[in-house]
Amino acid sequence: MLRYGVFACLFLINSILVRGDCPPERQTELHDEAKLHSDLLCAYNSNYRPVKDHKSAVIVKVRFALKYISFDSLEETITLHSWVALNWKDEYLKWTPSDYGNIQEIQMESHNIWTPDMALFNADANYQSSSFFTTCLVNNEGTVTCVPHLAHTGICRTMLRRWPYDVQNCTLYFGSWMHTGEQVNFTFYNTKPVVMDDFQNGPGWKLLNVVNERLPGSYGCCPNSTYPMLKYTLMMKREAAGPAAMIVVPSIVIVLLTLTSLLMDIKDNTRLVLLCFSLFGHFTFITEIGYVVPKLSSDTPIILLFIRDSMIVTLSAILVTLLLMSLRNRTLPPPIWVTSLNRIVSSGPGKYVIFTEFDPSVSMESKVLTEDSNSASNNEKSNIALDWIQLANILNTFVFIVSFVVYLILITTYIPTD
Ligand SMILES: *[C@@H]1O[C@H](CO)[C@@H](O)[C@H](O)[C@H]1NC(C)=O
Ligand SMILES: *[C@@H]1O[C@H](CO)[C@@H](O)[C@H](O)[C@H]1NC(C)=O
Ligand SMILES: *[C@@H]1O[C@H](CO)[C@@H](O)[C@H](O)[C@H]1NC(C)=O
């Protein structure tokens, strides 16, 4: 008997909840706003599009008010924090203001009413869902405006060729996840589709521009349906002062160091020390860049290629220096072509190019060598040494010019022209 009583009671409660009717004294206590609220939600189903004719589309206007962007160029993801204003017409949320004490507008929770399923299409794996929870504004014409604060994380391939002076274009595509354009039609607000009034730049990046475009999304496969998308292209510039101070300027210094060492006298050991130091510097910079630059990006930063090539030039300079050092100490009589080469160079305008011609230590050395030579054999010996020294100097000048030209070519090919 008791059991039937409980069932009857549950049934009664259930039927009250389902029908939603309340005791009459509660109904009269409601003020106009609450009455409007409960009347609007009476028999309202938030799962279906709020149109009376199923063939008509819900036009959803979108406005992005950008607040903050964080861009992770290593992970190749961009997170856009913004207030997204969504505006559409709900045909079931209309009322006559005079019936409700002239209320023109009312606030409603977004989970009580239908909301568009706006989704980010190029989202990264952690992207949660397209739904949002906020309070929306509804007016008596049925126009609903919701402004949720949303963070969208999208994938953005980075182009690092011009690192650290690179500009990245990140594109985010928004649209309805499951509805066609004939059901839910996403468009921009007529005025100011993107607002950047309160925008703050994220670390390391400066937002230059935002371009918005609506893709109609009509495909040959389905002539009767469209899949419109809202496309936002964010153009961002890297704040390059830090990386430039860290890598670009030191690599210029190290290149100048290599070139200057090549100008030094061959027999000077400082030259070898400087060149080795420069080679070490190249290794350090390549390692340093490896920490900052994603090694797996779609293109390699120019600065990395430049330092790599400069490292090869420096290594060649070290090898050539060692070679020239051994050349100077040769005692064998030089072959004919060496003496004739020396004669040609020292008689022609080429001698002004050979820097060591003006080097006092070298002329002293040759003078000493010539003065000391009393006997014929001594004279011959000094001539041999002089020939080799001259050859080494000529080669050295040649190597310097070649390195200089190689650097010029490297700089002109690697520095972007645009
Ligand atoms: C980025 O987009 C702008 C405008 O669409 C274009 O002019 C520019 O070349 C693009 N830059 C890159 C690196 O793709
Ligand atoms: C959607 O809106 C756009 C622009 O507001 C309009 O050109 C297009 O015809 C609309 N599509 C549908 C299916 O209503
Ligand atoms: C598109 O609509 C037309 C006219 O309503 C119809 O004849 C045609 O079969 C439809 N095409 C597809 C692919 O549904």
Short mmCIF file of C-alpha atoms and ligand atoms in Angstrom, two decimals:
data_model
loop_
_atom_site.label_atom_id
_atom_site.label_comp_id
_atom_site.label_asym_id
_atom_site.label_seq_id
_atom_site.Cartn_x
_atom_site.Cartn_y
_atom_site.Cartn_z
CA MET A 1 0.00 0.00 0.00
CA LEU A 2 2.81 2.36 0.95
CA ARG A 3 4.62 1.45 -2.23
CA TYR A 4 1.66 2.48 -4.39
CA GLY A 5 1.46 5.71 -2.46
CA VAL A 6 5.12 6.50 -3.26
CA PHE A 7 4.55 5.71 -6.94
CA ALA A 8 1.50 7.91 -7.09
CA CYS A 9 3.42 10.72 -5.43
CA LEU A 10 6.36 10.38 -7.86
CA PHE A 11 3.95 10.36 -10.77
CA LEU A 12 2.34 13.55 -9.53
CA ILE A 13 5.70 15.33 -9.10
CA ASN A 14 6.80 14.10 -12.49
CA SER A 15 3.72 15.35 -14.25
CA ILE A 16 4.08 18.77 -12.60
CA LEU A 17 7.70 19.01 -13.78
CA VAL A 18 6.86 17.90 -17.29
CA ARG A 19 3.92 20.22 -17.75
CA GLY A 20 5.79 23.01 -15.99
CA ASP A 21 2.70 24.50 -14.46
CA CYS A 22 3.04 25.93 -11.02
CA PRO A 23 0.59 26.59 -8.25
CA PRO A 24 -1.51 29.66 -9.18
CA GLU A 25 -0.38 31.72 -6.19
CA ARG A 26 3.26 31.33 -7.33
CA GLN A 27 2.32 32.44 -10.84
CA THR A 28 0.79 35.71 -9.67
CA GLU A 29 3.83 36.51 -7.50
CA LEU A 30 6.11 36.62 -10.56
CA HIS A 31 7.12 40.07 -11.77
CA ASP A 32 7.04 40.91 -15.46
CA GLU A 33 10.61 39.94 -16.26
CA ALA A 34 10.32 36.53 -14.65
CA LYS A 35 6.96 35.97 -16.30
CA LEU A 36 8.43 36.90 -19.70
CA HIS A 37 11.35 34.59 -19.04
CA SER A 38 9.23 31.59 -18.21
CA ASP A 39 6.79 32.34 -21.05
CA LEU A 40 9.59 32.53 -23.60
CA LEU A 41 11.12 29.26 -22.48
CA CYS A 42 7.75 27.52 -22.35
CA ALA A 43 7.88 24.68 -24.89
CA TYR A 44 11.16 26.05 -26.21
CA ASN A 45 13.58 23.46 -27.51
CA SER A 46 17.16 24.62 -27.70
CA ASN A 47 18.23 21.67 -29.86
CA TYR A 48 16.61 22.91 -33.06
CA ARG A 49 17.25 25.88 -35.22
CA PRO A 50 14.88 28.71 -34.21
CA VAL A 51 13.13 29.12 -37.55
CA LYS A 52 9.47 28.51 -38.29
CA ASP A 53 10.14 27.43 -41.89
CA HIS A 54 12.82 24.75 -41.89
CA LYS A 55 14.01 25.89 -45.34
CA SER A 56 15.07 29.32 -44.14
CA ALA A 57 18.56 29.95 -42.82
CA VAL A 58 19.60 31.43 -39.51
CA ILE A 59 21.92 34.28 -40.39
CA VAL A 60 24.61 34.52 -37.72
CA LYS A 61 26.69 37.69 -37.73
CA VAL A 62 30.14 37.44 -36.20
CA ARG A 63 32.43 40.12 -34.86
CA PHE A 64 35.81 39.40 -33.31
CA ALA A 65 37.09 41.83 -30.70
CA LEU A 66 40.70 40.71 -30.40
CA LYS A 67 42.24 40.88 -26.95
CA TYR A 68 45.45 38.90 -26.93
CA ILE A 69 47.40 36.58 -29.16
CA SER A 70 50.02 34.12 -28.10
CA PHE A 71 51.95 32.50 -30.88
CA ASP A 72 54.21 29.53 -30.32
CA SER A 73 56.37 29.24 -33.39
CA LEU A 74 58.10 26.11 -32.05
CA GLU A 75 54.82 24.25 -31.60
CA GLU A 76 53.36 26.06 -34.60
CA THR A 77 50.17 26.97 -32.77
CA ILE A 78 48.45 30.30 -32.35
CA THR A 79 46.03 31.06 -29.55
CA LEU A 80 43.59 33.85 -30.15
CA HIS A 81 41.81 35.30 -27.12
CA SER A 82 38.84 37.36 -28.13
CA TRP A 83 35.34 38.44 -27.36
CA VAL A 84 33.25 36.98 -30.12
CA ALA A 85 30.00 38.82 -30.71
CA LEU A 86 27.40 36.53 -32.29
CA ASN A 87 24.11 37.92 -33.45
CA TRP A 88 21.12 36.11 -34.94
CA LYS A 89 17.36 36.14 -35.02
CA ASP A 90 15.41 33.63 -32.94
CA GLU A 91 11.83 33.45 -34.21
CA TYR A 92 10.63 31.86 -30.99
CA LEU A 93 11.95 34.58 -28.69
CA LYS A 94 9.61 37.40 -29.73
CA TRP A 95 7.13 39.18 -27.51
CA THR A 96 4.92 42.19 -27.38
CA PRO A 97 6.48 44.62 -24.87
CA SER A 98 3.12 46.03 -23.74
CA ASP A 99 2.14 42.59 -22.39
CA TYR A 100 5.14 42.58 -20.07
CA GLY A 101 5.39 46.08 -18.63
CA ASN A 102 7.19 47.43 -21.74
CA ILE A 103 10.25 45.26 -21.34
CA GLN A 104 12.24 45.60 -24.55
CA GLU A 105 15.25 43.47 -23.70
CA ILE A 106 15.95 40.53 -21.49
CA GLN A 107 19.05 38.58 -20.49
CA MET A 108 18.99 34.84 -20.98
CA GLU A 109 21.52 32.12 -20.30
CA SER A 110 23.00 30.72 -23.50
CA HIS A 111 22.43 27.12 -22.42
CA ASN A 112 18.66 27.72 -22.29
CA ILE A 113 18.38 28.85 -25.89
CA TRP A 114 19.65 27.71 -29.27
CA THR A 115 23.19 28.86 -30.05
CA PRO A 116 25.14 28.40 -33.29
CA ASP A 117 27.84 25.74 -33.34
CA MET A 118 30.70 27.90 -34.49
CA ALA A 119 33.86 25.82 -34.77
CA LEU A 120 37.47 26.49 -35.60
CA PHE A 121 38.40 24.20 -38.47
CA ASN A 122 42.17 24.27 -38.30
CA ALA A 123 42.22 23.72 -34.55
CA ASP A 124 44.94 21.86 -32.74
CA ALA A 125 44.32 18.57 -30.96
CA ASN A 126 43.50 20.14 -27.59
CA TYR A 127 40.58 22.12 -28.99
CA GLN A 128 37.62 21.45 -26.72
CA SER A 129 34.32 22.21 -28.41
CA SER A 130 32.47 24.95 -30.14
CA SER A 131 29.86 25.51 -27.41
CA PHE A 132 30.06 28.38 -24.96
CA PHE A 133 28.28 29.46 -21.80
CA THR A 134 27.45 33.06 -21.26
CA THR A 135 24.55 35.42 -20.75
CA CYS A 136 22.96 36.67 -23.94
CA LEU A 137 20.84 39.69 -24.67
CA VAL A 138 17.48 39.13 -26.37
CA ASN A 139 15.22 41.90 -27.62
CA ASN A 140 11.52 41.76 -28.33
CA GLU A 141 12.14 41.27 -32.08
CA GLY A 142 13.88 38.01 -31.25
CA THR A 143 17.37 39.31 -31.98
CA VAL A 144 19.88 37.48 -29.80
CA THR A 145 23.38 38.78 -29.09
CA CYS A 146 25.92 36.70 -27.21
CA VAL A 147 29.46 37.86 -26.51
CA PRO A 148 31.40 34.93 -25.07
CA HIS A 149 35.07 35.27 -24.23
CA LEU A 150 36.72 32.54 -26.24
CA ALA A 151 40.25 31.27 -26.80
CA HIS A 152 40.84 29.47 -30.08
CA THR A 153 44.04 27.54 -30.64
CA GLY A 154 44.81 26.93 -34.27
CA ILE A 155 47.62 25.43 -36.24
CA CYS A 156 49.86 27.79 -38.15
CA ARG A 157 52.80 26.58 -40.22
CA THR A 158 55.70 28.92 -39.71
CA MET A 159 57.97 30.20 -42.46
CA LEU A 160 61.35 30.77 -40.87
CA ARG A 161 63.40 31.62 -43.91
CA ARG A 162 63.89 35.23 -42.88
CA TRP A 163 64.28 34.47 -39.17
CA PRO A 164 64.52 36.58 -37.00
CA TYR A 165 63.05 39.24 -39.32
CA ASP A 166 60.13 37.04 -40.30
CA VAL A 167 56.49 37.90 -40.76
CA GLN A 168 54.03 35.07 -40.18
CA ASN A 169 50.59 34.77 -41.71
CA CYS A 170 48.30 32.65 -39.58
CA THR A 171 44.89 31.80 -40.94
CA LEU A 172 41.96 30.67 -38.84
CA TYR A 173 38.85 29.21 -40.43
CA PHE A 174 35.53 29.36 -38.62
CA GLY A 175 32.24 27.88 -39.65
CA SER A 176 29.40 25.68 -38.59
CA TRP A 177 30.56 22.19 -37.71
CA MET A 178 27.47 20.34 -38.92
CA HIS A 179 25.08 22.78 -40.56
CA THR A 180 25.17 23.84 -44.19
CA GLY A 181 25.01 27.46 -45.24
CA GLU A 182 21.34 26.95 -46.04
CA GLN A 183 20.70 26.16 -42.38
CA VAL A 184 23.11 28.39 -40.50
CA ASN A 185 24.67 31.16 -42.54
CA PHE A 186 27.75 32.70 -40.91
CA THR A 187 28.57 36.21 -42.07
CA PHE A 188 30.41 39.23 -40.72
CA TYR A 189 28.87 42.18 -38.99
CA ASN A 190 28.22 44.91 -41.54
CA THR A 191 30.40 47.34 -39.63
CA LYS A 192 33.73 46.58 -38.02
CA PRO A 193 33.95 42.78 -38.39
CA VAL A 194 37.23 42.83 -36.46
CA VAL A 195 37.80 45.19 -33.55
CA MET A 196 41.29 45.74 -32.18
CA ASP A 197 40.65 48.56 -29.73
CA ASP A 198 41.78 46.76 -26.58
CA PHE A 199 44.29 44.52 -28.24
CA GLN A 200 47.54 43.67 -26.50
CA ASN A 201 50.46 42.07 -28.28
CA GLY A 202 51.69 38.77 -26.93
CA PRO A 203 55.34 38.11 -26.08
CA GLY A 204 57.71 38.42 -29.00
CA TRP A 205 55.13 39.19 -31.66
CA LYS A 206 53.48 42.29 -33.00
CA LEU A 207 50.15 42.04 -34.80
CA LEU A 208 50.39 44.03 -38.03
CA ASN A 209 47.05 43.42 -39.62
CA VAL A 210 43.99 41.20 -39.70
CA VAL A 211 42.30 40.43 -42.99
CA ASN A 212 38.83 38.88 -42.91
CA GLU A 213 37.18 37.15 -45.80
CA ARG A 214 34.03 35.06 -46.23
CA LEU A 215 34.48 31.93 -48.28
CA PRO A 216 31.13 31.02 -49.90
CA GLY A 217 32.05 27.33 -49.80
CA SER A 218 30.15 26.04 -52.81
CA TYR A 219 31.58 22.80 -54.16
CA GLY A 220 30.86 20.90 -57.33
CA CYS A 221 29.76 17.81 -55.41
CA CYS A 222 26.79 19.44 -53.73
CA PRO A 223 25.09 22.12 -55.80
CA ASN A 224 22.26 22.52 -53.32
CA SER A 225 24.35 23.12 -50.21
CA THR A 226 27.13 25.53 -49.36
CA TYR A 227 29.66 25.35 -46.55
CA PRO A 228 30.55 28.96 -45.88
CA MET A 229 33.58 29.76 -43.77
CA LEU A 230 34.91 32.87 -42.16
CA LYS A 231 38.61 33.23 -42.81
CA TYR A 232 40.78 35.45 -40.66
CA THR A 233 44.39 36.00 -41.65
CA LEU A 234 46.55 37.43 -38.88
CA MET A 235 49.79 38.98 -40.03
CA MET A 236 52.39 39.03 -37.27
CA LYS A 237 55.91 40.33 -37.10
CA ARG A 238 58.55 38.94 -34.79
CA GLU A 239 60.06 41.39 -32.35
CA ALA A 240 63.59 40.82 -33.57
CA ALA A 241 65.70 42.93 -31.24
CA GLY A 242 66.54 40.03 -28.90
CA PRO A 243 67.46 37.40 -31.51
CA ALA A 244 69.33 40.03 -33.52
CA ALA A 245 71.47 40.99 -30.54
CA MET A 246 71.98 37.33 -29.69
CA ILE A 247 72.82 35.88 -33.08
CA VAL A 248 72.77 38.23 -36.06
CA VAL A 249 75.21 40.84 -34.76
CA PRO A 250 77.70 38.29 -33.32
CA SER A 251 77.73 36.40 -36.62
CA ILE A 252 78.65 39.60 -38.47
CA VAL A 253 81.44 40.11 -35.93
CA ILE A 254 82.74 36.60 -36.45
CA VAL A 255 82.73 37.00 -40.24
CA LEU A 256 84.74 40.21 -39.92
CA LEU A 257 87.12 38.37 -37.60
CA THR A 258 87.73 35.69 -40.21
CA LEU A 259 88.36 38.28 -42.93
CA THR A 260 90.68 40.35 -40.72
CA SER A 261 92.72 37.30 -39.75
CA LEU A 262 93.26 36.60 -43.44
CA LEU A 263 94.80 40.06 -43.78
CA MET A 264 97.38 39.29 -41.13
CA ASP A 265 100.88 38.07 -41.83
CA ILE A 266 101.15 34.35 -42.49
CA LYS A 267 104.02 33.76 -40.11
CA ASP A 268 102.13 35.49 -37.32
CA ASN A 269 100.73 32.82 -35.02
CA THR A 270 97.99 35.18 -33.86
CA ARG A 271 96.38 34.67 -37.24
CA LEU A 272 95.95 30.96 -36.63
CA VAL A 273 94.66 31.58 -33.11
CA LEU A 274 92.09 34.09 -34.36
CA LEU A 275 90.92 31.79 -37.12
CA CYS A 276 90.48 28.91 -34.67
CA PHE A 277 88.58 31.18 -32.34
CA SER A 278 86.35 32.24 -35.21
CA LEU A 279 85.67 28.60 -36.10
CA PHE A 280 84.73 27.92 -32.49
CA GLY A 281 82.39 30.94 -32.59
CA HIS A 282 80.63 29.49 -35.62
CA PHE A 283 80.00 26.24 -33.76
CA THR A 284 78.65 28.13 -30.78
CA PHE A 285 76.20 30.12 -32.90
CA ILE A 286 74.93 27.11 -34.75
CA THR A 287 74.22 25.44 -31.40
CA GLU A 288 72.59 28.61 -30.10
CA ILE A 289 70.29 28.91 -33.10
CA GLY A 290 69.33 25.27 -32.67
CA TYR A 291 67.74 26.15 -29.34
CA VAL A 292 65.68 29.05 -30.69
CA VAL A 293 64.71 27.87 -34.13
CA PRO A 294 62.60 24.79 -34.77
CA LYS A 295 64.88 22.45 -36.64
CA LEU A 296 61.89 20.76 -38.24
CA SER A 297 60.30 23.81 -39.80
CA SER A 298 59.31 23.71 -43.45
CA ASP A 299 62.24 25.91 -44.44
CA THR A 300 65.65 26.60 -42.97
CA PRO A 301 66.50 30.05 -41.65
CA ILE A 302 68.90 31.89 -43.92
CA ILE A 303 71.12 32.86 -41.00
CA LEU A 304 71.71 29.16 -40.26
CA LEU A 305 72.81 28.48 -43.85
CA PHE A 306 74.98 31.58 -43.82
CA ILE A 307 76.79 30.55 -40.65
CA ARG A 308 77.23 27.04 -42.00
CA ASP A 309 78.84 28.34 -45.18
CA SER A 310 80.90 30.85 -43.25
CA MET A 311 82.14 27.99 -41.08
CA ILE A 312 83.37 26.19 -44.19
CA VAL A 313 85.16 29.35 -45.36
CA THR A 314 86.84 29.69 -41.95
CA LEU A 315 87.93 26.07 -41.95
CA SER A 316 89.42 26.53 -45.44
CA ALA A 317 91.22 29.63 -44.19
CA ILE A 318 92.81 27.61 -41.40
CA LEU A 319 93.94 24.88 -43.80
CA VAL A 320 95.30 27.41 -46.28
CA THR A 321 97.19 29.20 -43.49
CA LEU A 322 98.82 25.93 -42.45
CA LEU A 323 99.72 25.22 -46.06
CA LEU A 324 101.22 28.67 -46.62
CA MET A 325 103.21 28.36 -43.41
CA SER A 326 104.85 25.21 -44.65
CA LEU A 327 105.37 26.82 -48.06
CA ARG A 328 107.38 29.64 -46.52
CA ASN A 329 109.79 27.22 -44.91
CA ARG A 330 110.61 25.35 -48.07
CA THR A 331 114.30 25.09 -48.98
CA LEU A 332 113.98 23.29 -52.28
CA PRO A 333 114.58 25.47 -55.33
CA PRO A 334 111.23 26.64 -56.64
CA PRO A 335 110.02 25.42 -60.03
CA ILE A 336 110.27 27.82 -62.97
CA TRP A 337 106.58 28.80 -62.88
CA VAL A 338 106.97 30.07 -59.32
CA THR A 339 109.75 32.49 -60.20
CA SER A 340 108.03 33.65 -63.35
CA LEU A 341 104.75 34.12 -61.47
CA ASN A 342 106.59 36.17 -58.88
CA ARG A 343 108.21 38.27 -61.57
CA ILE A 344 104.92 38.89 -63.36
CA VAL A 345 103.13 39.88 -60.17
CA SER A 346 105.89 42.10 -58.80
CA SER A 347 106.40 43.89 -62.11
CA GLY A 348 102.73 44.41 -62.96
CA PRO A 349 100.09 46.42 -61.11
CA GLY A 350 99.46 43.29 -59.08
CA LYS A 351 102.16 44.26 -56.60
CA TYR A 352 99.91 46.95 -55.16
CA VAL A 353 97.40 44.25 -54.37
CA ILE A 354 99.90 42.19 -52.43
CA PHE A 355 99.50 43.77 -49.04
CA THR A 356 102.68 42.44 -47.56
CA GLU A 357 104.67 44.45 -50.12
CA PHE A 358 104.02 47.35 -47.80
CA ASP A 359 104.65 45.33 -44.70
CA PRO A 360 107.91 46.74 -43.24
CA SER A 361 108.81 43.47 -41.54
CA VAL A 362 108.78 41.61 -44.85
CA SER A 363 110.93 44.15 -46.69
CA MET A 364 113.31 44.13 -43.70
CA GLU A 365 113.42 40.39 -43.86
CA SER A 366 114.19 40.38 -47.57
CA LYS A 367 116.75 43.17 -47.10
CA VAL A 368 118.48 41.24 -44.34
CA LEU A 369 118.42 38.18 -46.50
CA THR A 370 120.00 40.05 -49.45
CA GLU A 371 122.56 41.89 -47.30
CA ASP A 372 123.68 38.78 -45.53
CA SER A 373 124.31 36.99 -48.75
CA ASN A 374 128.01 37.46 -49.40
CA SER A 375 128.76 34.18 -50.97
CA ALA A 376 127.00 32.97 -54.07
CA SER A 377 125.51 29.95 -52.35
CA ASN A 378 124.10 32.14 -49.59
CA ASN A 379 122.64 34.45 -52.18
CA GLU A 380 121.05 31.56 -53.96
CA LYS A 381 119.60 30.23 -50.71
CA SER A 382 118.07 33.57 -49.81
CA ASN A 383 116.64 33.87 -53.29
CA ILE A 384 114.99 30.51 -52.89
CA ALA A 385 113.49 31.57 -49.57
CA LEU A 386 112.40 34.89 -51.02
CA ASP A 387 110.70 33.17 -53.92
CA TRP A 388 108.73 30.91 -51.63
CA ILE A 389 107.79 33.80 -49.35
CA GLN A 390 106.61 35.83 -52.31
CA LEU A 391 104.58 32.91 -53.61
CA ALA A 392 103.01 32.46 -50.18
CA ASN A 393 102.13 36.17 -50.10
CA ILE A 394 100.60 36.05 -53.55
CA LEU A 395 98.55 33.00 -52.62
CA ASN A 396 97.52 34.63 -49.37
CA THR A 397 96.23 37.70 -51.17
CA PHE A 398 94.44 35.46 -53.59
CA VAL A 399 92.81 33.54 -50.72
CA PHE A 400 91.74 36.78 -49.07
CA ILE A 401 90.15 38.05 -52.27
CA VAL A 402 88.41 34.71 -52.84
CA SER A 403 87.05 34.66 -49.28
CA PHE A 404 85.88 38.23 -49.61
CA VAL A 405 84.09 37.45 -52.86
CA VAL A 406 82.59 34.29 -51.34
CA TYR A 407 81.20 36.34 -48.46
CA LEU A 408 79.83 38.93 -50.87
CA ILE A 409 78.10 36.19 -52.85
CA LEU A 410 76.78 34.58 -49.66
CA ILE A 411 75.39 37.89 -48.44
CA THR A 412 73.80 38.84 -51.73
CA THR A 413 72.22 35.42 -52.25
CA TYR A 414 71.06 35.00 -48.69
CA ILE A 415 69.78 38.45 -47.88
CA PRO A 416 66.20 38.56 -49.14
CA THR A 417 65.68 41.18 -51.78
CA ASP A 418 62.09 42.14 -51.01
C1 LIG B 1 50.73 37.41 -45.78
O1 LIG B 1 49.50 37.88 -46.32
C2 LIG B 1 49.61 39.11 -46.98
C3 LIG B 1 48.22 39.57 -47.37
O2 LIG B 1 47.37 38.51 -47.63
C4 LIG B 1 50.52 38.96 -48.17
O3 LIG B 1 50.66 40.19 -48.83
C5 LIG B 1 51.88 38.49 -47.68
O4 LIG B 1 52.72 38.24 -48.78
C6 LIG B 1 51.74 37.22 -46.88
N1 LIG B 1 53.02 36.89 -46.31
C7 LIG B 1 53.50 35.64 -46.26
C8 LIG B 1 54.84 35.46 -45.63
O5 LIG B 1 52.88 34.70 -46.71
C1 LIG B 2 24.50 33.85 -46.58
O1 LIG B 2 24.89 35.20 -46.42
C2 LIG B 2 25.58 35.76 -47.51
C3 LIG B 2 26.04 37.13 -47.16
O2 LIG B 2 25.35 37.71 -46.14
C4 LIG B 2 24.71 35.73 -48.74
O3 LIG B 2 25.42 36.24 -49.85
C5 LIG B 2 24.31 34.29 -49.03
O4 LIG B 2 23.41 34.26 -50.13
C6 LIG B 2 23.64 33.69 -47.82
N1 LIG B 2 23.43 32.27 -48.07
C7 LIG B 2 22.28 31.69 -47.85
C8 LIG B 2 22.21 30.24 -48.20
O5 LIG B 2 21.33 32.27 -47.38
C1 LIG B 3 19.22 20.22 -56.04
O1 LIG B 3 17.93 20.80 -56.10
C2 LIG B 3 17.27 20.60 -57.33
C3 LIG B 3 15.97 21.40 -57.31
O2 LIG B 3 15.40 21.43 -56.05
C4 LIG B 3 17.03 19.10 -57.54
O3 LIG B 3 16.39 18.87 -58.77
C5 LIG B 3 18.36 18.40 -57.52
O4 LIG B 3 18.18 16.99 -57.59
C6 LIG B 3 19.13 18.72 -56.26
N1 LIG B 3 20.46 18.17 -56.38
C7 LIG B 3 21.01 17.45 -55.41
C8 LIG B 3 22.40 16.93 -55.69
O5 LIG B 3 20.46 17.20 -54.37
#
